[in-house]
Amino acid sequence: MQIKDVLDRKAIGEYYERHLRQYSNTRQIESITGIMLIYNTIVIHVFETCEETTCYMIRELQDQLNQAGGFFSDARILLMSHDIPDRLHSSWTYKVLNFAPPQPGNFESENFNRLVLDAVTQLLKLGVALKAGSETGGEPDLHEFFPGEDIIQFLCSHHELMAPKNFMQIYDTPYDVISDSDLVWPAPSRLFPYT
């Protein structure tokens, strides 16, 4: 998600923390876990929850994009997975990252699918490192696991990844199932009806 001109980036994390707590208190749903990484110009939001809450979060993101006073100017969905056997995060949290602003990178020559795979791999490794750190009680060095801000900016500007609006349009569209007999002409009929 690309951030609009927000003076206090911590306000984004506080808003979502308050909003998710309020949402989970008003509904009987499974817990929401994950992490929100707030860079200088982008936000990466990884969350683990049920399908209903995921759709709610995507709709909320779309509302943020449509609001004049919203936090984000653009957003893309990098990955959505189902039936994950084990969660990587024990709770939901956010982290404001104070890295130096990235130098514009030229990723046009890079394989797009490879960049997506690398970003997802780094986020999974971050989750594994956070889980290992919470189990051992130590603070691991996580800087190597944060995806580069310039790479995420490039992925957000790429239109092969779905915008929240497009994703929800596909999700909300009912299935039109056509059986093979509907495609046969003339319509099948029985020659000898059974009595």
mmCIF file of C-alpha atoms in Angstrom:
data_model
loop_
_atom_site.group_PDB
_atom_site.id
_atom_site.type_symbol
_atom_site.label_atom_id
_atom_site.label_comp_id
_atom_site.label_asym_id
_atom_site.label_seq_id
_atom_site.Cartn_x
_atom_site.Cartn_y
_atom_site.Cartn_z
ATOM 1 C CA MET A 1 0.000 0.000 0.000
ATOM 2 C CA GLN A 2 1.405 3.381 -0.883
ATOM 3 C CA ILE A 3 1.071 5.985 1.835
ATOM 4 C CA LYS A 4 -0.359 9.428 1.177
ATOM 5 C CA ASP A 5 1.354 12.382 2.809
ATOM 6 C CA VAL A 6 0.915 11.389 6.445
ATOM 7 C CA LEU A 7 2.860 13.345 9.037
ATOM 8 C CA ASP A 8 2.746 10.649 11.703
ATOM 9 C CA ARG A 9 3.188 7.134 10.316
ATOM 10 C CA LYS A 10 2.535 5.705 13.764
ATOM 11 C CA ALA A 11 -1.064 6.947 13.414
ATOM 12 C CA ILE A 12 -1.623 4.331 10.685
ATOM 13 C CA GLY A 13 -0.634 1.501 13.016
ATOM 14 C CA GLU A 14 -2.648 2.923 15.909
ATOM 15 C CA TYR A 15 -5.723 3.303 13.691
ATOM 16 C CA TYR A 16 -5.563 -0.315 12.531
ATOM 17 C CA GLU A 17 -4.824 -1.603 16.037
ATOM 18 C CA ARG A 18 -7.891 0.197 17.398
ATOM 19 C CA HIS A 19 -10.012 -0.763 14.395
ATOM 20 C CA LEU A 20 -9.097 -4.480 14.529
ATOM 21 C CA ARG A 21 -9.657 -4.632 18.285
ATOM 22 C CA GLN A 22 -13.092 -3.041 17.858
ATOM 23 C CA TYR A 23 -13.956 -5.410 14.984
ATOM 24 C CA SER A 24 -12.929 -8.540 16.891
ATOM 25 C CA ASN A 25 -14.829 -7.402 20.008
ATOM 26 C CA THR A 26 -18.089 -6.951 18.088
ATOM 27 C CA ARG A 27 -17.969 -10.333 16.323
ATOM 28 C CA GLN A 28 -17.340 -13.868 17.400
ATOM 29 C CA ILE A 29 -14.494 -14.676 15.057
ATOM 30 C CA GLU A 30 -11.132 -16.307 15.329
ATOM 31 C CA SER A 31 -8.315 -14.021 16.371
ATOM 32 C CA ILE A 32 -6.539 -11.760 13.922
ATOM 33 C CA THR A 33 -2.771 -12.173 13.920
ATOM 34 C CA GLY A 34 -0.067 -10.659 11.776
ATOM 35 C CA ILE A 35 2.180 -7.663 11.375
ATOM 36 C CA MET A 36 1.976 -4.303 9.650
ATOM 37 C CA LEU A 37 5.318 -2.943 8.451
ATOM 38 C CA ILE A 38 5.166 0.822 7.981
ATOM 39 C CA TYR A 39 8.002 2.103 5.782
ATOM 40 C CA ASN A 40 8.560 5.719 4.694
ATOM 41 C CA THR A 41 6.235 5.591 1.690
ATOM 42 C CA ILE A 42 4.604 2.147 1.778
ATOM 43 C CA VAL A 43 2.895 -0.263 4.160
ATOM 44 C CA ILE A 44 3.042 -4.052 4.055
ATOM 45 C CA HIS A 45 0.177 -5.687 5.924
ATOM 46 C CA VAL A 46 0.422 -9.405 6.640
ATOM 47 C CA PHE A 47 -2.527 -10.835 8.512
ATOM 48 C CA GLU A 48 -3.733 -14.319 9.350
ATOM 49 C CA THR A 49 -7.442 -14.749 9.952
ATOM 50 C CA CYS A 50 -10.618 -16.311 8.600
ATOM 51 C CA GLU A 51 -12.041 -15.611 5.146
ATOM 52 C CA GLU A 52 -14.822 -13.366 6.470
ATOM 53 C CA THR A 53 -12.367 -11.089 8.241
ATOM 54 C CA THR A 54 -10.018 -11.078 5.259
ATOM 55 C CA CYS A 55 -12.839 -9.833 3.024
ATOM 56 C CA TYR A 56 -13.737 -7.237 5.647
ATOM 57 C CA MET A 57 -10.116 -6.032 5.749
ATOM 58 C CA ILE A 58 -9.958 -5.766 1.953
ATOM 59 C CA ARG A 59 -13.233 -3.798 1.892
ATOM 60 C CA GLU A 60 -11.871 -1.529 4.642
ATOM 61 C CA LEU A 61 -8.742 -0.967 2.568
ATOM 62 C CA GLN A 62 -10.899 -0.083 -0.445
ATOM 63 C CA ASP A 63 -12.797 2.431 1.708
ATOM 64 C CA GLN A 64 -9.450 3.955 2.763
ATOM 65 C CA LEU A 65 -8.490 4.318 -0.910
ATOM 66 C CA ASN A 66 -11.792 6.038 -1.733
ATOM 67 C CA GLN A 67 -11.670 8.507 1.155
ATOM 68 C CA ALA A 68 -10.072 11.875 0.600
ATOM 69 C CA GLY A 69 -8.625 11.754 4.113
ATOM 70 C CA GLY A 70 -7.552 8.107 3.896
ATOM 71 C CA PHE A 71 -4.036 6.914 4.579
ATOM 72 C CA PHE A 72 -3.328 5.218 1.246
ATOM 73 C CA SER A 73 -3.144 6.291 -2.385
ATOM 74 C CA ASP A 74 -2.783 2.830 -3.957
ATOM 75 C CA ALA A 75 -2.831 -0.796 -2.844
ATOM 76 C CA ARG A 76 -2.227 -4.241 -4.290
ATOM 77 C CA ILE A 77 -2.875 -7.753 -3.014
ATOM 78 C CA LEU A 78 0.338 -9.728 -3.151
ATOM 79 C CA LEU A 79 -0.891 -13.107 -1.923
ATOM 80 C CA MET A 80 -3.933 -14.718 -0.353
ATOM 81 C CA SER A 81 -3.591 -18.279 0.938
ATOM 82 C CA HIS A 82 -6.133 -20.709 2.358
ATOM 83 C CA ASP A 83 -5.880 -23.661 4.743
ATOM 84 C CA ILE A 84 -2.598 -22.682 6.347
ATOM 85 C CA PRO A 85 -1.886 -25.329 9.002
ATOM 86 C CA ASP A 86 0.033 -23.143 11.457
ATOM 87 C CA ARG A 87 0.127 -19.420 12.166
ATOM 88 C CA LEU A 88 3.441 -17.595 12.149
ATOM 89 C CA HIS A 89 2.335 -14.668 14.311
ATOM 90 C CA SER A 90 1.045 -14.937 17.862
ATOM 91 C CA SER A 91 -0.778 -11.586 17.824
ATOM 92 C CA TRP A 92 -1.334 -8.568 15.595
ATOM 93 C CA THR A 93 1.204 -5.778 15.838
ATOM 94 C CA TYR A 94 2.692 -2.968 13.799
ATOM 95 C CA LYS A 95 6.214 -1.663 13.402
ATOM 96 C CA VAL A 96 7.276 1.733 12.096
ATOM 97 C CA LEU A 97 10.530 1.239 10.193
ATOM 98 C CA ASN A 98 12.973 4.122 10.059
ATOM 99 C CA PHE A 99 15.135 3.109 7.141
ATOM 100 C CA ALA A 100 16.814 5.600 4.829
ATOM 101 C CA PRO A 101 14.578 6.502 1.865
ATOM 102 C CA PRO A 102 15.253 4.067 -0.963
ATOM 103 C CA GLN A 103 17.033 4.981 -4.135
ATOM 104 C CA PRO A 104 14.798 4.413 -7.146
ATOM 105 C CA GLY A 105 15.666 0.998 -8.481
ATOM 106 C CA ASN A 106 15.314 -0.249 -12.022
ATOM 107 C CA PHE A 107 13.441 -3.532 -11.809
ATOM 108 C CA GLU A 108 12.065 -3.557 -15.348
ATOM 109 C CA SER A 109 14.689 -6.099 -16.401
ATOM 110 C CA GLU A 110 13.921 -8.336 -13.401
ATOM 111 C CA ASN A 111 11.479 -11.181 -13.710
ATOM 112 C CA PHE A 112 8.231 -9.927 -12.122
ATOM 113 C CA ASN A 113 7.247 -13.354 -10.793
ATOM 114 C CA ARG A 114 10.683 -13.714 -9.221
ATOM 115 C CA LEU A 115 10.297 -10.361 -7.416
ATOM 116 C CA VAL A 116 6.889 -11.431 -6.050
ATOM 117 C CA LEU A 117 8.317 -14.764 -4.926
ATOM 118 C CA ASP A 118 11.285 -13.064 -3.225
ATOM 119 C CA ALA A 119 9.015 -10.610 -1.387
ATOM 120 C CA VAL A 120 6.693 -13.388 -0.162
ATOM 121 C CA THR A 121 9.693 -15.516 0.879
ATOM 122 C CA GLN A 122 11.166 -12.656 2.895
ATOM 123 C CA LEU A 123 7.823 -12.055 4.632
ATOM 124 C CA LEU A 124 7.524 -15.759 5.493
ATOM 125 C CA LYS A 125 11.095 -15.791 6.823
ATOM 126 C CA LEU A 126 10.247 -12.725 8.910
ATOM 127 C CA GLY A 127 7.261 -14.562 10.401
ATOM 128 C CA VAL A 128 9.388 -17.632 11.149
ATOM 129 C CA ALA A 129 12.085 -15.474 12.794
ATOM 130 C CA LEU A 130 9.484 -13.636 14.897
ATOM 131 C CA LYS A 131 7.927 -16.938 15.963
ATOM 132 C CA ALA A 132 11.328 -18.394 16.881
ATOM 133 C CA GLY A 133 12.181 -15.217 18.805
ATOM 134 C CA SER A 134 8.925 -15.336 20.777
ATOM 135 C CA GLU A 135 9.496 -18.993 21.659
ATOM 136 C CA THR A 136 13.084 -18.490 22.825
ATOM 137 C CA GLY A 137 12.478 -15.098 24.396
ATOM 138 C CA GLY A 138 15.328 -13.500 22.446
ATOM 139 C CA GLU A 139 15.309 -10.543 20.078
ATOM 140 C CA PRO A 140 16.551 -11.728 16.681
ATOM 141 C CA ASP A 141 18.076 -9.331 14.163
ATOM 142 C CA LEU A 142 15.277 -8.922 11.646
ATOM 143 C CA HIS A 143 16.732 -6.363 9.219
ATOM 144 C CA GLU A 144 17.657 -9.015 6.671
ATOM 145 C CA PHE A 145 14.044 -10.219 6.502
ATOM 146 C CA PHE A 146 12.372 -6.906 5.642
ATOM 147 C CA PRO A 147 11.581 -6.658 1.917
ATOM 148 C CA GLY A 148 13.147 -3.644 0.245
ATOM 149 C CA GLU A 149 10.906 -0.586 0.063
ATOM 150 C CA ASP A 150 11.902 0.046 -3.551
ATOM 151 C CA ILE A 151 10.910 -3.493 -4.562
ATOM 152 C CA ILE A 152 7.520 -3.177 -2.866
ATOM 153 C CA GLN A 153 6.967 0.223 -4.535
ATOM 154 C CA PHE A 154 7.679 -1.382 -7.900
ATOM 155 C CA LEU A 155 5.266 -4.259 -7.164
ATOM 156 C CA CYS A 156 2.542 -1.823 -6.056
ATOM 157 C CA SER A 157 2.880 0.109 -9.304
ATOM 158 C CA HIS A 158 2.637 -3.070 -11.375
ATOM 159 C CA HIS A 159 -0.860 -3.853 -12.627
ATOM 160 C CA GLU A 160 -0.441 -7.628 -12.700
ATOM 161 C CA LEU A 161 -1.233 -7.619 -8.982
ATOM 162 C CA MET A 162 -4.901 -7.091 -8.145
ATOM 163 C CA ALA A 163 -6.251 -3.948 -6.609
ATOM 164 C CA PRO A 164 -8.668 -4.464 -3.687
ATOM 165 C CA LYS A 165 -11.614 -3.301 -5.795
ATOM 166 C CA ASN A 166 -10.895 -5.848 -8.546
ATOM 167 C CA PHE A 167 -10.359 -8.621 -6.030
ATOM 168 C CA MET A 168 -13.687 -7.972 -4.317
ATOM 169 C CA GLN A 169 -15.516 -7.752 -7.664
ATOM 170 C CA ILE A 170 -14.275 -11.225 -8.542
ATOM 171 C CA TYR A 171 -15.004 -12.510 -5.034
ATOM 172 C CA ASP A 172 -18.573 -11.148 -5.054
ATOM 173 C CA THR A 173 -19.411 -12.369 -8.562
ATOM 174 C CA PRO A 174 -21.628 -15.453 -8.405
ATOM 175 C CA TYR A 175 -20.606 -18.592 -10.183
ATOM 176 C CA ASP A 176 -22.351 -19.304 -13.482
ATOM 177 C CA VAL A 177 -22.126 -23.034 -13.835
ATOM 178 C CA ILE A 178 -23.126 -24.432 -17.209
ATOM 179 C CA SER A 179 -23.624 -28.151 -17.520
ATOM 180 C CA ASP A 180 -22.613 -29.964 -20.689
ATOM 181 C CA SER A 181 -26.230 -30.790 -21.510
ATOM 182 C CA ASP A 182 -26.991 -27.050 -21.704
ATOM 183 C CA LEU A 183 -24.507 -26.759 -24.558
ATOM 184 C CA VAL A 184 -25.950 -29.591 -26.672
ATOM 185 C CA TRP A 185 -28.409 -28.866 -29.473
ATOM 186 C CA PRO A 186 -31.049 -30.107 -29.920
ATOM 187 C CA ALA A 187 -31.989 -30.473 -26.294
ATOM 188 C CA PRO A 188 -31.764 -34.091 -25.142
ATOM 189 C CA SER A 189 -35.072 -35.933 -24.824
ATOM 190 C CA ARG A 190 -35.928 -39.503 -24.029
ATOM 191 C CA LEU A 191 -37.254 -41.602 -26.878
ATOM 192 C CA PHE A 192 -38.888 -44.181 -24.657
ATOM 193 C CA PRO A 193 -40.149 -42.708 -21.429
ATOM 194 C CA TYR A 194 -40.111 -45.055 -18.521
ATOM 195 C CA THR A 195 -43.439 -45.802 -16.897
#
